[in-house]
Structures are given as C-alpha cells and as structure tokens.
Amino acid sequence: MSYLYVAFGGALGSVLRYFLSLVIPKAAGFPWPTFVANILGCLCIGIFSGMFLKCGTLSPNLKLFLVTGFCGGFTTFSTFANENLALLQSGKIGMFIAYALASFVLGVAACAAGLYLMGFNR
C-alpha cells in the first residue's frame, strides 16, 4: 500500500513540475522552470520535514506521499544535470556556473528556510 502513496504524490509533483515548464519561460537560455521547481521543492521538503519533526503523530503514509512522492516527483536532479551538460556543451560556462551554484546555494537555503518556518533552527 505504501507504493500507492509514493505513486500518487509523485504523480502530483510531476504534473506540477510540468505546469511550471509551461508557465515559466526559459529566458536567455537559462533553465528557469527546473531552477524554480528545485528551489520550491527544497523549501517544501524543509517545511514537510519540520512538520514531521514537530508533529510526531503524523502518518508515515503522509510522509511517503509528501516527501518521497510529491517532492521526489516535483524536483528533478536528472533534468538539472542534463541542462548543466547542455550549457557546458554550448560553451555557456558562465551560465553553467551560475545555474549550478545558485541551485545548490539557494536549494540548501530554501530547505533551511522551510525548517525555520516550522520552528526548527538546526
């Protein structure tokens, strides 16, 4: 039964990520849709993790749905890696560095912000 929670959460996250790719343009060759999805996903996983730390009585199935399923389907490391490779192959070294560093730094900061919003300062 736990597979269904992951599957439904993943489906929801994947559809939302696809929606972002339709509404957020790739400006000047920068992969904004993936960038936004990954930063928002980091914020979400921080919030969800804080929620589960704070409320120990929440269902493990809800965690599977939100963290493993939704966040796993919404964020995408494989697309991130592929877009970085494309930037390198097209000679856009500066954009590659900016995208990789901004994704890492803002991703970690967003995850920390999510935990902070839930009352955790670790």
PDB file of C-alpha atoms in Angstrom:
ATOM      1  CA  MET A   1       0.000   0.000   0.000  1.00  0.00           C
ATOM      2  CA  SER A   2       2.911   2.411   0.680  1.00  0.00           C
ATOM      3  CA  TYR A   3       3.805   2.312  -3.023  1.00  0.00           C
ATOM      4  CA  LEU A   4       0.481   3.950  -3.828  1.00  0.00           C
ATOM      5  CA  TYR A   5       1.190   6.900  -1.541  1.00  0.00           C
ATOM      6  CA  VAL A   6       4.546   7.421  -3.255  1.00  0.00           C
ATOM      7  CA  ALA A   7       2.983   6.965  -6.706  1.00  0.00           C
ATOM      8  CA  PHE A   8       0.141   9.435  -6.127  1.00  0.00           C
ATOM      9  CA  GLY A   9       2.451  12.011  -4.543  1.00  0.00           C
ATOM     10  CA  GLY A  10       4.945  11.570  -7.376  1.00  0.00           C
ATOM     11  CA  ALA A  11       2.237  11.974  -9.993  1.00  0.00           C
ATOM     12  CA  LEU A  12       1.038  15.197  -8.378  1.00  0.00           C
ATOM     13  CA  GLY A  13       4.580  16.562  -8.118  1.00  0.00           C
ATOM     14  CA  SER A  14       5.390  15.635 -11.719  1.00  0.00           C
ATOM     15  CA  VAL A  15       2.249  17.309 -13.057  1.00  0.00           C
ATOM     16  CA  LEU A  16       3.016  20.457 -11.081  1.00  0.00           C
ATOM     17  CA  ARG A  17       6.585  20.476 -12.419  1.00  0.00           C
ATOM     18  CA  TYR A  18       5.242  20.117 -15.973  1.00  0.00           C
ATOM     19  CA  PHE A  19       2.843  23.008 -15.322  1.00  0.00           C
ATOM     20  CA  LEU A  20       5.784  25.186 -14.252  1.00  0.00           C
ATOM     21  CA  SER A  21       7.549  24.330 -17.504  1.00  0.00           C
ATOM     22  CA  LEU A  22       4.522  25.678 -19.385  1.00  0.00           C
ATOM     23  CA  VAL A  23       4.142  28.930 -17.466  1.00  0.00           C
ATOM     24  CA  ILE A  24       7.770  29.900 -16.771  1.00  0.00           C
ATOM     25  CA  PRO A  25       9.779  30.837 -19.857  1.00  0.00           C
ATOM     26  CA  LYS A  26      13.420  29.931 -20.379  1.00  0.00           C
ATOM     27  CA  ALA A  27      14.816  33.449 -20.513  1.00  0.00           C
ATOM     28  CA  ALA A  28      18.161  33.928 -22.272  1.00  0.00           C
ATOM     29  CA  GLY A  29      18.757  30.176 -22.321  1.00  0.00           C
ATOM     30  CA  PHE A  30      18.629  29.830 -18.511  1.00  0.00           C
ATOM     31  CA  PRO A  31      16.560  26.800 -17.399  1.00  0.00           C
ATOM     32  CA  TRP A  32      14.213  28.764 -15.113  1.00  0.00           C
ATOM     33  CA  PRO A  33      11.435  26.125 -14.877  1.00  0.00           C
ATOM     34  CA  THR A  34      13.749  23.455 -13.437  1.00  0.00           C
ATOM     35  CA  PHE A  35      15.506  26.000 -11.235  1.00  0.00           C
ATOM     36  CA  VAL A  36      12.212  27.242  -9.754  1.00  0.00           C
ATOM     37  CA  ALA A  37      10.883  23.694  -9.262  1.00  0.00           C
ATOM     38  CA  ASN A  38      14.047  22.602  -7.489  1.00  0.00           C
ATOM     39  CA  ILE A  39      14.179  25.631  -5.161  1.00  0.00           C
ATOM     40  CA  LEU A  40      10.458  25.362  -4.341  1.00  0.00           C
ATOM     41  CA  GLY A  41      10.905  21.624  -3.816  1.00  0.00           C
ATOM     42  CA  CYS A  42      13.732  22.297  -1.367  1.00  0.00           C
ATOM     43  CA  LEU A  43      11.521  24.730   0.529  1.00  0.00           C
ATOM     44  CA  CYS A  44       8.698  22.161   0.572  1.00  0.00           C
ATOM     45  CA  ILE A  45      10.891  19.334   1.829  1.00  0.00           C
ATOM     46  CA  GLY A  46      12.179  21.617   4.597  1.00  0.00           C
ATOM     47  CA  ILE A  47       8.621  22.514   5.593  1.00  0.00           C
ATOM     48  CA  PHE A  48       7.453  18.895   5.416  1.00  0.00           C
ATOM     49  CA  SER A  49      10.471  17.658   7.396  1.00  0.00           C
ATOM     50  CA  GLY A  50       9.844  20.285  10.056  1.00  0.00           C
ATOM     51  CA  MET A  51       6.170  19.359  10.125  1.00  0.00           C
ATOM     52  CA  PHE A  52       7.014  15.702  10.756  1.00  0.00           C
ATOM     53  CA  LEU A  53       9.602  16.583  13.410  1.00  0.00           C
ATOM     54  CA  LYS A  54       7.127  18.866  15.171  1.00  0.00           C
ATOM     55  CA  CYS A  55       4.101  16.571  14.953  1.00  0.00           C
ATOM     56  CA  GLY A  56       5.391  13.096  15.715  1.00  0.00           C
ATOM     57  CA  THR A  57       1.884  11.638  15.425  1.00  0.00           C
ATOM     58  CA  LEU A  58       1.532  12.237  11.672  1.00  0.00           C
ATOM     59  CA  SER A  59       1.044   9.204   9.483  1.00  0.00           C
ATOM     60  CA  PRO A  60       4.124   7.623   7.910  1.00  0.00           C
ATOM     61  CA  ASN A  61       1.996   7.299   4.763  1.00  0.00           C
ATOM     62  CA  LEU A  62       1.582  11.078   4.657  1.00  0.00           C
ATOM     63  CA  LYS A  63       5.367  11.401   4.796  1.00  0.00           C
ATOM     64  CA  LEU A  64       5.689   8.940   1.904  1.00  0.00           C
ATOM     65  CA  PHE A  65       3.125  10.944  -0.062  1.00  0.00           C
ATOM     66  CA  LEU A  66       4.630  14.392   0.608  1.00  0.00           C
ATOM     67  CA  VAL A  67       8.381  13.849   0.939  1.00  0.00           C
ATOM     68  CA  THR A  68       9.173  10.783  -1.155  1.00  0.00           C
ATOM     69  CA  GLY A  69       6.341  11.092  -3.664  1.00  0.00           C
ATOM     70  CA  PHE A  70       5.492  14.760  -4.135  1.00  0.00           C
ATOM     71  CA  CYS A  71       8.947  16.269  -3.580  1.00  0.00           C
ATOM     72  CA  GLY A  72      10.602  13.431  -5.494  1.00  0.00           C
ATOM     73  CA  GLY A  73       8.278  13.931  -8.458  1.00  0.00           C
ATOM     74  CA  PHE A  74       8.384  17.733  -8.325  1.00  0.00           C
ATOM     75  CA  THR A  75      12.145  18.191  -8.183  1.00  0.00           C
ATOM     76  CA  THR A  76      14.445  16.694 -10.745  1.00  0.00           C
ATOM     77  CA  PHE A  77      18.146  16.097 -10.465  1.00  0.00           C
ATOM     78  CA  SER A  78      18.373  14.291 -13.787  1.00  0.00           C
ATOM     79  CA  THR A  79      16.947  17.269 -15.696  1.00  0.00           C
ATOM     80  CA  PHE A  80      19.226  19.588 -13.712  1.00  0.00           C
ATOM     81  CA  ALA A  81      22.270  17.509 -14.684  1.00  0.00           C
ATOM     82  CA  ASN A  82      21.197  17.324 -18.336  1.00  0.00           C
ATOM     83  CA  GLU A  83      20.638  21.089 -18.530  1.00  0.00           C
ATOM     84  CA  ASN A  84      24.058  21.728 -16.992  1.00  0.00           C
ATOM     85  CA  LEU A  85      25.658  19.433 -19.535  1.00  0.00           C
ATOM     86  CA  ALA A  86      23.848  21.261 -22.367  1.00  0.00           C
ATOM     87  CA  LEU A  87      25.138  24.606 -21.057  1.00  0.00           C
ATOM     88  CA  LEU A  88      28.683  23.230 -20.978  1.00  0.00           C
ATOM     89  CA  GLN A  89      28.406  21.726 -24.451  1.00  0.00           C
ATOM     90  CA  SER A  90      27.140  25.018 -25.876  1.00  0.00           C
ATOM     91  CA  GLY A  91      30.069  26.884 -24.344  1.00  0.00           C
ATOM     92  CA  LYS A  92      27.970  28.836 -21.826  1.00  0.00           C
ATOM     93  CA  ILE A  93      30.446  28.346 -18.986  1.00  0.00           C
ATOM     94  CA  GLY A  94      29.306  31.405 -17.012  1.00  0.00           C
ATOM     95  CA  MET A  95      25.664  30.365 -17.178  1.00  0.00           C
ATOM     96  CA  PHE A  96      26.630  26.810 -16.189  1.00  0.00           C
ATOM     97  CA  ILE A  97      28.489  28.077 -13.111  1.00  0.00           C
ATOM     98  CA  ALA A  98      25.668  30.456 -12.173  1.00  0.00           C
ATOM     99  CA  TYR A  99      22.982  27.774 -12.555  1.00  0.00           C
ATOM    100  CA  ALA A 100      24.894  25.082 -10.662  1.00  0.00           C
ATOM    101  CA  LEU A 101      25.981  27.351  -7.794  1.00  0.00           C
ATOM    102  CA  ALA A 102      22.666  29.182  -7.473  1.00  0.00           C
ATOM    103  CA  SER A 103      20.769  25.882  -7.464  1.00  0.00           C
ATOM    104  CA  PHE A 104      22.980  24.439  -4.739  1.00  0.00           C
ATOM    105  CA  VAL A 105      23.180  27.527  -2.522  1.00  0.00           C
ATOM    106  CA  LEU A 106      19.527  28.537  -2.852  1.00  0.00           C
ATOM    107  CA  GLY A 107      18.385  24.909  -2.574  1.00  0.00           C
ATOM    108  CA  VAL A 108      20.141  24.439   0.763  1.00  0.00           C
ATOM    109  CA  ALA A 109      18.937  27.864   1.929  1.00  0.00           C
ATOM    110  CA  ALA A 110      15.343  27.066   0.923  1.00  0.00           C
ATOM    111  CA  CYS A 111      15.440  23.750   2.769  1.00  0.00           C
ATOM    112  CA  ALA A 112      16.794  25.515   5.865  1.00  0.00           C
ATOM    113  CA  ALA A 113      14.131  28.213   5.491  1.00  0.00           C
ATOM    114  CA  GLY A 114      11.426  25.554   5.421  1.00  0.00           C
ATOM    115  CA  LEU A 115      12.708  24.052   8.654  1.00  0.00           C
ATOM    116  CA  TYR A 116      12.997  27.520  10.170  1.00  0.00           C
ATOM    117  CA  LEU A 117       9.403  28.321   9.187  1.00  0.00           C
ATOM    118  CA  MET A 118       8.358  25.192  11.044  1.00  0.00           C
ATOM    119  CA  GLY A 119      10.202  26.314  14.170  1.00  0.00           C
ATOM    120  CA  PHE A 120      13.479  24.384  13.844  1.00  0.00           C
ATOM    121  CA  ASN A 121      16.893  26.011  13.941  1.00  0.00           C
ATOM    122  CA  ARG A 122      19.324  23.222  13.180  1.00  0.00           C
TER     123      ARG A 122
END
